[in-house]
Amino acid sequence: MRWRSVLFVPGNRPDLAAKATRSSPDAVVIDLEDAVPAAAKADARPLAVEAVSALVGEGVAVVLRVNPPATEWFEADTALLPIDGLAAVIVPKFEFVEDLAAVTAAVVGAPVIAGLETVRGVVDARSLLTGPVGGCYFGAEDYIVDLGGRRTPGNAEVATARAMVAMAARLAGVPAFDMITADFGDHDRFRAEAGQAHDLGYAGKLCIHPAQVPLANAAFVPSDDEVDRATRLLAVYDEAVAAGRATVAFDGAMVDEVVARQARAVLAVRAATPPPS
């Protein structure tokens, strides 16, 4: 599940789903939750299946987001499963370990991505990321509503929760995907938030507009400059180790095994996920 960009498309808009691959996202989410109003959810289900089926085989991971387990729509949404070719199922506002059994029974043949977007979901993230859960995302907007706080451009109010989700995912050994950037026209903010997410250990970022996809794809792959620096650093360090030294100076800073591991990680990510053309 090495996805840098996760693009959401309304489940009742198969016309938009058909265009989703044009921006080259790593994954496309057919969304039955927030993108579909309550009155349209029943009609959206067959359209969502149509959209999934049309995208399977198009070189992109196809994901279905159902409504939360506590809602009246969850059972009917999961009754659509299994759907051939589905890469994962997103269960939003995931809060209770007890729901894992119900989700496992309902979500057949695909891993679950847990939406951690409430206070309880974030605080209990370590317990929730078990069993069939193969990934998670942090939903800042719903989290702030649940918290009773205020959303700000600086993200200070979500900094702790954002880090907690990343740490819980690391301990569970699953990828975490970062919050949306609601202002899809503010590319500078998206780049900055994606860079912060990469620094925190997130694997990728949720996208709500095709224009955000190439920004996410670029943000979660080490740049040419980063690769060049890592390569040079490791050459100097390996030479020092061969000479019997545990540390060496490089570009005015001390390099030891921990720093070398960081450099190896840069090269490993780049090798596993080539930069977009």
PDB file of N, CA, C and O in Angstrom, residues 1-9 16-30 50-64 83-88 113 205 207 210 213 217:
ATOM      1  N   MET A   1       0.842  -1.197   0.000  1.00  0.00           N
ATOM      2  CA  MET A   1       0.000   0.000   0.000  1.00  0.00           C
ATOM      3  C   MET A   1       0.881   1.252   0.000  1.00  0.00           C
ATOM      4  O   MET A   1       0.788   2.098   0.876  1.00  0.00           O
ATOM      5  N   ARG A   2       1.775   1.326  -0.963  1.00  0.00           N
ATOM      6  CA  ARG A   2       2.697   2.460  -1.060  1.00  0.00           C
ATOM      7  C   ARG A   2       2.052   3.544  -1.922  1.00  0.00           C
ATOM      8  O   ARG A   2       2.373   3.721  -3.099  1.00  0.00           O
ATOM      9  N   TRP A   3       1.106   4.259  -1.326  1.00  0.00           N
ATOM     10  CA  TRP A   3       0.358   5.285  -2.045  1.00  0.00           C
ATOM     11  C   TRP A   3       0.784   6.666  -1.573  1.00  0.00           C
ATOM     12  O   TRP A   3       0.695   6.990  -0.399  1.00  0.00           O
ATOM     13  N   ARG A   4       1.227   7.480  -2.514  1.00  0.00           N
ATOM     14  CA  ARG A   4       1.575   8.868  -2.189  1.00  0.00           C
ATOM     15  C   ARG A   4       0.348   9.764  -2.280  1.00  0.00           C
ATOM     16  O   ARG A   4       0.169  10.688  -1.499  1.00  0.00           O
ATOM     17  N   SER A   5      -0.496   9.504  -3.259  1.00  0.00           N
ATOM     18  CA  SER A   5      -1.672  10.334  -3.516  1.00  0.00           C
ATOM     19  C   SER A   5      -2.916   9.463  -3.477  1.00  0.00           C
ATOM     20  O   SER A   5      -2.982   8.429  -4.154  1.00  0.00           O
ATOM     21  N   VAL A   6      -3.907   9.890  -2.683  1.00  0.00           N
ATOM     22  CA  VAL A   6      -5.156   9.143  -2.524  1.00  0.00           C
ATOM     23  C   VAL A   6      -6.289  10.113  -2.890  1.00  0.00           C
ATOM     24  O   VAL A   6      -6.657  10.978  -2.093  1.00  0.00           O
ATOM     25  N   LEU A   7      -6.820   9.974  -4.093  1.00  0.00           N
ATOM     26  CA  LEU A   7      -7.788  10.929  -4.631  1.00  0.00           C
ATOM     27  C   LEU A   7      -9.221  10.466  -4.365  1.00  0.00           C
ATOM     28  O   LEU A   7      -9.601   9.356  -4.744  1.00  0.00           O
ATOM     29  N   PHE A   8     -10.022  11.342  -3.765  1.00  0.00           N
ATOM     30  CA  PHE A   8     -11.413  11.030  -3.461  1.00  0.00           C
ATOM     31  C   PHE A   8     -12.329  11.513  -4.583  1.00  0.00           C
ATOM     32  O   PHE A   8     -12.161  12.623  -5.106  1.00  0.00           O
ATOM     33  N   VAL A   9     -13.311  10.665  -4.919  1.00  0.00           N
ATOM     34  CA  VAL A   9     -14.302  10.973  -5.944  1.00  0.00           C
ATOM     35  C   VAL A   9     -15.681  10.638  -5.373  1.00  0.00           C
ATOM     36  O   VAL A   9     -15.849   9.579  -4.746  1.00  0.00           O
ATOM     37  N   LEU A  16     -17.074  11.479 -12.951  1.00  0.00           N
ATOM     38  CA  LEU A  16     -15.826  11.988 -12.392  1.00  0.00           C
ATOM     39  C   LEU A  16     -14.840  10.859 -12.126  1.00  0.00           C
ATOM     40  O   LEU A  16     -13.632  11.026 -12.316  1.00  0.00           O
ATOM     41  N   ALA A  17     -15.347   9.729 -11.686  1.00  0.00           N
ATOM     42  CA  ALA A  17     -14.474   8.578 -11.457  1.00  0.00           C
ATOM     43  C   ALA A  17     -13.765   8.168 -12.736  1.00  0.00           C
ATOM     44  O   ALA A  17     -12.588   7.791 -12.724  1.00  0.00           O
ATOM     45  N   ALA A  18     -14.483   8.245 -13.868  1.00  0.00           N
ATOM     46  CA  ALA A  18     -13.899   7.843 -15.146  1.00  0.00           C
ATOM     47  C   ALA A  18     -12.718   8.729 -15.534  1.00  0.00           C
ATOM     48  O   ALA A  18     -11.835   8.300 -16.283  1.00  0.00           O
ATOM     49  N   LYS A  19     -12.688   9.960 -15.004  1.00  0.00           N
ATOM     50  CA  LYS A  19     -11.603  10.895 -15.319  1.00  0.00           C
ATOM     51  C   LYS A  19     -10.487  10.872 -14.273  1.00  0.00           C
ATOM     52  O   LYS A  19      -9.479  11.555 -14.436  1.00  0.00           O
ATOM     53  N   ALA A  20     -10.680  10.119 -13.211  1.00  0.00           N
ATOM     54  CA  ALA A  20      -9.792  10.209 -12.051  1.00  0.00           C
ATOM     55  C   ALA A  20      -8.358   9.808 -12.355  1.00  0.00           C
ATOM     56  O   ALA A  20      -7.423  10.309 -11.721  1.00  0.00           O
ATOM     57  N   THR A  21      -8.155   8.907 -13.292  1.00  0.00           N
ATOM     58  CA  THR A  21      -6.795   8.434 -13.555  1.00  0.00           C
ATOM     59  C   THR A  21      -5.955   9.447 -14.345  1.00  0.00           C
ATOM     60  O   THR A  21      -4.740   9.278 -14.454  1.00  0.00           O
ATOM     61  N   ARG A  22      -6.570  10.485 -14.874  1.00  0.00           N
ATOM     62  CA  ARG A  22      -5.839  11.441 -15.710  1.00  0.00           C
ATOM     63  C   ARG A  22      -4.718  12.147 -14.956  1.00  0.00           C
ATOM     64  O   ARG A  22      -3.710  12.525 -15.553  1.00  0.00           O
ATOM     65  N   SER A  23      -4.903  12.345 -13.642  1.00  0.00           N
ATOM     66  CA  SER A  23      -3.870  13.028 -12.860  1.00  0.00           C
ATOM     67  C   SER A  23      -2.862  12.058 -12.251  1.00  0.00           C
ATOM     68  O   SER A  23      -1.974  12.468 -11.511  1.00  0.00           O
ATOM     69  N   SER A  24      -3.003  10.768 -12.562  1.00  0.00           N
ATOM     70  CA  SER A  24      -2.074   9.718 -12.119  1.00  0.00           C
ATOM     71  C   SER A  24      -1.983   9.559 -10.605  1.00  0.00           C
ATOM     72  O   SER A  24      -0.883   9.505 -10.035  1.00  0.00           O
ATOM     73  N   PRO A  25      -3.121   9.450  -9.914  1.00  0.00           N
ATOM     74  CA  PRO A  25      -3.047   9.150  -8.484  1.00  0.00           C
ATOM     75  C   PRO A  25      -2.623   7.710  -8.259  1.00  0.00           C
ATOM     76  O   PRO A  25      -2.813   6.852  -9.122  1.00  0.00           O
ATOM     77  N   ASP A  26      -2.066   7.442  -7.095  1.00  0.00           N
ATOM     78  CA  ASP A  26      -1.725   6.068  -6.750  1.00  0.00           C
ATOM     79  C   ASP A  26      -2.973   5.275  -6.362  1.00  0.00           C
ATOM     80  O   ASP A  26      -3.023   4.060  -6.550  1.00  0.00           O
ATOM     81  N   ALA A  27      -3.956   5.967  -5.798  1.00  0.00           N
ATOM     82  CA  ALA A  27      -5.210   5.307  -5.401  1.00  0.00           C
ATOM     83  C   ALA A  27      -6.373   6.264  -5.630  1.00  0.00           C
ATOM     84  O   ALA A  27      -6.233   7.480  -5.462  1.00  0.00           O
ATOM     85  N   VAL A  28      -7.510   5.699  -6.004  1.00  0.00           N
ATOM     86  CA  VAL A  28      -8.745   6.471  -6.159  1.00  0.00           C
ATOM     87  C   VAL A  28      -9.770   5.902  -5.191  1.00  0.00           C
ATOM     88  O   VAL A  28      -9.998   4.691  -5.153  1.00  0.00           O
ATOM     89  N   VAL A  29     -10.382   6.784  -4.401  1.00  0.00           N
ATOM     90  CA  VAL A  29     -11.397   6.380  -3.437  1.00  0.00           C
ATOM     91  C   VAL A  29     -12.772   6.767  -3.962  1.00  0.00           C
ATOM     92  O   VAL A  29     -13.038   7.953  -4.204  1.00  0.00           O
ATOM     93  N   ILE A  30     -13.623   5.782  -4.150  1.00  0.00           N
ATOM     94  CA  ILE A  30     -15.014   6.036  -4.480  1.00  0.00           C
ATOM     95  C   ILE A  30     -15.737   6.218  -3.147  1.00  0.00           C
ATOM     96  O   ILE A  30     -15.855   5.276  -2.359  1.00  0.00           O
ATOM     97  N   GLU A  50     -20.460   0.658 -10.087  1.00  0.00           N
ATOM     98  CA  GLU A  50     -20.149   0.907 -11.500  1.00  0.00           C
ATOM     99  C   GLU A  50     -18.816   1.625 -11.645  1.00  0.00           C
ATOM    100  O   GLU A  50     -17.982   1.276 -12.501  1.00  0.00           O
ATOM    101  N   ALA A  51     -18.595   2.621 -10.775  1.00  0.00           N
ATOM    102  CA  ALA A  51     -17.349   3.381 -10.837  1.00  0.00           C
ATOM    103  C   ALA A  51     -16.150   2.512 -10.488  1.00  0.00           C
ATOM    104  O   ALA A  51     -15.096   2.588 -11.142  1.00  0.00           O
ATOM    105  N   VAL A  52     -16.290   1.688  -9.450  1.00  0.00           N
ATOM    106  CA  VAL A  52     -15.199   0.781  -9.067  1.00  0.00           C
ATOM    107  C   VAL A  52     -14.867  -0.155 -10.220  1.00  0.00           C
ATOM    108  O   VAL A  52     -13.693  -0.322 -10.601  1.00  0.00           O
ATOM    109  N   SER A  53     -15.867  -0.767 -10.785  1.00  0.00           N
ATOM    110  CA  SER A  53     -15.656  -1.745 -11.858  1.00  0.00           C
ATOM    111  C   SER A  53     -14.996  -1.111 -13.067  1.00  0.00           C
ATOM    112  O   SER A  53     -14.163  -1.736 -13.734  1.00  0.00           O
ATOM    113  N   ALA A  54     -15.348   0.145 -13.340  1.00  0.00           N
ATOM    114  CA  ALA A  54     -14.769   0.834 -14.496  1.00  0.00           C
ATOM    115  C   ALA A  54     -13.291   1.157 -14.289  1.00  0.00           C
ATOM    116  O   ALA A  54     -12.515   1.212 -15.250  1.00  0.00           O
ATOM    117  N   LEU A  55     -12.893   1.377 -13.030  1.00  0.00           N
ATOM    118  CA  LEU A  55     -11.510   1.770 -12.749  1.00  0.00           C
ATOM    119  C   LEU A  55     -10.570   0.584 -12.558  1.00  0.00           C
ATOM    120  O   LEU A  55      -9.357   0.719 -12.755  1.00  0.00           O
ATOM    121  N   VAL A  56     -11.112  -0.556 -12.154  1.00  0.00           N
ATOM    122  CA  VAL A  56     -10.268  -1.730 -11.950  1.00  0.00           C
ATOM    123  C   VAL A  56      -9.581  -2.104 -13.268  1.00  0.00           C
ATOM    124  O   VAL A  56     -10.215  -2.188 -14.309  1.00  0.00           O
ATOM    125  N   GLY A  57      -8.284  -2.295 -13.198  1.00  0.00           N
ATOM    126  CA  GLY A  57      -7.524  -2.620 -14.395  1.00  0.00           C
ATOM    127  C   GLY A  57      -6.955  -1.420 -15.116  1.00  0.00           C
ATOM    128  O   GLY A  57      -6.296  -1.567 -16.153  1.00  0.00           O
ATOM    129  N   GLU A  58      -7.181  -0.212 -14.544  1.00  0.00           N
ATOM    130  CA  GLU A  58      -6.691   1.013 -15.178  1.00  0.00           C
ATOM    131  C   GLU A  58      -5.359   1.472 -14.601  1.00  0.00           C
ATOM    132  O   GLU A  58      -4.952   2.620 -14.811  1.00  0.00           O
ATOM    133  N   GLY A  59      -4.694   0.604 -13.859  1.00  0.00           N
ATOM    134  CA  GLY A  59      -3.370   0.949 -13.338  1.00  0.00           C
ATOM    135  C   GLY A  59      -3.401   1.789 -12.076  1.00  0.00           C
ATOM    136  O   GLY A  59      -2.397   2.435 -11.741  1.00  0.00           O
ATOM    137  N   VAL A  60      -4.519   1.787 -11.366  1.00  0.00           N
ATOM    138  CA  VAL A  60      -4.639   2.551 -10.135  1.00  0.00           C
ATOM    139  C   VAL A  60      -5.317   1.668  -9.091  1.00  0.00           C
ATOM    140  O   VAL A  60      -6.163   0.840  -9.424  1.00  0.00           O
ATOM    141  N   ALA A  61      -4.917   1.819  -7.830  1.00  0.00           N
ATOM    142  CA  ALA A  61      -5.589   1.097  -6.750  1.00  0.00           C
ATOM    143  C   ALA A  61      -6.966   1.710  -6.546  1.00  0.00           C
ATOM    144  O   ALA A  61      -7.106   2.933  -6.445  1.00  0.00           O
ATOM    145  N   VAL A  62      -7.981   0.870  -6.484  1.00  0.00           N
ATOM    146  CA  VAL A  62      -9.357   1.351  -6.341  1.00  0.00           C
ATOM    147  C   VAL A  62      -9.866   1.001  -4.951  1.00  0.00           C
ATOM    148  O   VAL A  62      -9.788  -0.152  -4.516  1.00  0.00           O
ATOM    149  N   VAL A  63     -10.388   2.013  -4.263  1.00  0.00           N
ATOM    150  CA  VAL A  63     -10.796   1.885  -2.864  1.00  0.00           C
ATOM    151  C   VAL A  63     -12.237   2.366  -2.739  1.00  0.00           C
ATOM    152  O   VAL A  63     -12.652   3.296  -3.429  1.00  0.00           O
ATOM    153  N   LEU A  64     -12.997   1.734  -1.853  1.00  0.00           N
ATOM    154  CA  LEU A  64     -14.358   2.171  -1.561  1.00  0.00           C
ATOM    155  C   LEU A  64     -14.413   2.683  -0.127  1.00  0.00           C
ATOM    156  O   LEU A  64     -13.959   2.000   0.793  1.00  0.00           O
ATOM    157  N   ILE A  83     -16.333  -6.694  -3.977  1.00  0.00           N
ATOM    158  CA  ILE A  83     -16.329  -6.182  -5.347  1.00  0.00           C
ATOM    159  C   ILE A  83     -14.995  -6.571  -5.970  1.00  0.00           C
ATOM    160  O   ILE A  83     -13.939  -6.254  -5.411  1.00  0.00           O
ATOM    161  N   ASP A  84     -15.023  -7.259  -7.080  1.00  0.00           N
ATOM    162  CA  ASP A  84     -13.790  -7.726  -7.712  1.00  0.00           C
ATOM    163  C   ASP A  84     -12.829  -6.577  -7.980  1.00  0.00           C
ATOM    164  O   ASP A  84     -13.214  -5.532  -8.508  1.00  0.00           O
ATOM    165  N   GLY A  85     -11.579  -6.791  -7.599  1.00  0.00           N
ATOM    166  CA  GLY A  85     -10.527  -5.833  -7.903  1.00  0.00           C
ATOM    167  C   GLY A  85     -10.349  -4.725  -6.893  1.00  0.00           C
ATOM    168  O   GLY A  85      -9.447  -3.890  -7.039  1.00  0.00           O
ATOM    169  N   LEU A  86     -11.190  -4.691  -5.853  1.00  0.00           N
ATOM    170  CA  LEU A  86     -11.094  -3.628  -4.860  1.00  0.00           C
ATOM    171  C   LEU A  86      -9.817  -3.792  -4.043  1.00  0.00           C
ATOM    172  O   LEU A  86      -9.534  -4.857  -3.510  1.00  0.00           O
ATOM    173  N   ALA A  87      -9.024  -2.711  -3.947  1.00  0.00           N
ATOM    174  CA  ALA A  87      -7.741  -2.782  -3.249  1.00  0.00           C
ATOM    175  C   ALA A  87      -7.891  -2.640  -1.741  1.00  0.00           C
ATOM    176  O   ALA A  87      -7.075  -3.166  -0.980  1.00  0.00           O
ATOM    177  N   ALA A  88      -8.914  -1.921  -1.295  1.00  0.00           N
ATOM    178  CA  ALA A  88      -9.130  -1.712   0.137  1.00  0.00           C
ATOM    179  C   ALA A  88     -10.506  -1.105   0.347  1.00  0.00           C
ATOM    180  O   ALA A  88     -11.130  -0.604  -0.594  1.00  0.00           O
ATOM    181  N   ILE A 113      -8.859   0.271   5.670  1.00  0.00           N
ATOM    182  CA  ILE A 113      -8.146   1.495   6.021  1.00  0.00           C
ATOM    183  C   ILE A 113      -9.011   2.226   7.032  1.00  0.00           C
ATOM    184  O   ILE A 113     -10.174   2.547   6.754  1.00  0.00           O
ATOM    185  N   LYS A 205      -0.787  11.397   1.083  1.00  0.00           N
ATOM    186  CA  LYS A 205      -1.738  12.429   1.495  1.00  0.00           C
ATOM    187  C   LYS A 205      -3.060  12.264   0.755  1.00  0.00           C
ATOM    188  O   LYS A 205      -3.085  11.893  -0.430  1.00  0.00           O
ATOM    189  N   CYS A 207      -6.223  13.537  -1.209  1.00  0.00           N
ATOM    190  CA  CYS A 207      -6.421  14.600  -2.192  1.00  0.00           C
ATOM    191  C   CYS A 207      -7.911  14.717  -2.508  1.00  0.00           C
ATOM    192  O   CYS A 207      -8.586  13.701  -2.701  1.00  0.00           O
ATOM    193  N   PRO A 210      -8.028  16.787  -8.418  1.00  0.00           N
ATOM    194  CA  PRO A 210      -6.955  16.218  -9.252  1.00  0.00           C
ATOM    195  C   PRO A 210      -5.687  17.059  -9.286  1.00  0.00           C
ATOM    196  O   PRO A 210      -4.584  16.512  -9.430  1.00  0.00           O
ATOM    197  N   VAL A 213      -2.940  15.977  -6.870  1.00  0.00           N
ATOM    198  CA  VAL A 213      -2.294  14.668  -7.026  1.00  0.00           C
ATOM    199  C   VAL A 213      -0.815  14.786  -7.377  1.00  0.00           C
ATOM    200  O   VAL A 213       0.032  14.168  -6.708  1.00  0.00           O
ATOM    201  N   ASN A 217       2.360  13.370  -5.206  1.00  0.00           N
ATOM    202  CA  ASN A 217       3.304  12.406  -5.787  1.00  0.00           C
ATOM    203  C   ASN A 217       4.745  12.893  -5.662  1.00  0.00           C
ATOM    204  O   ASN A 217       5.661  12.097  -5.419  1.00  0.00           O
TER     205      ASN A 217
END
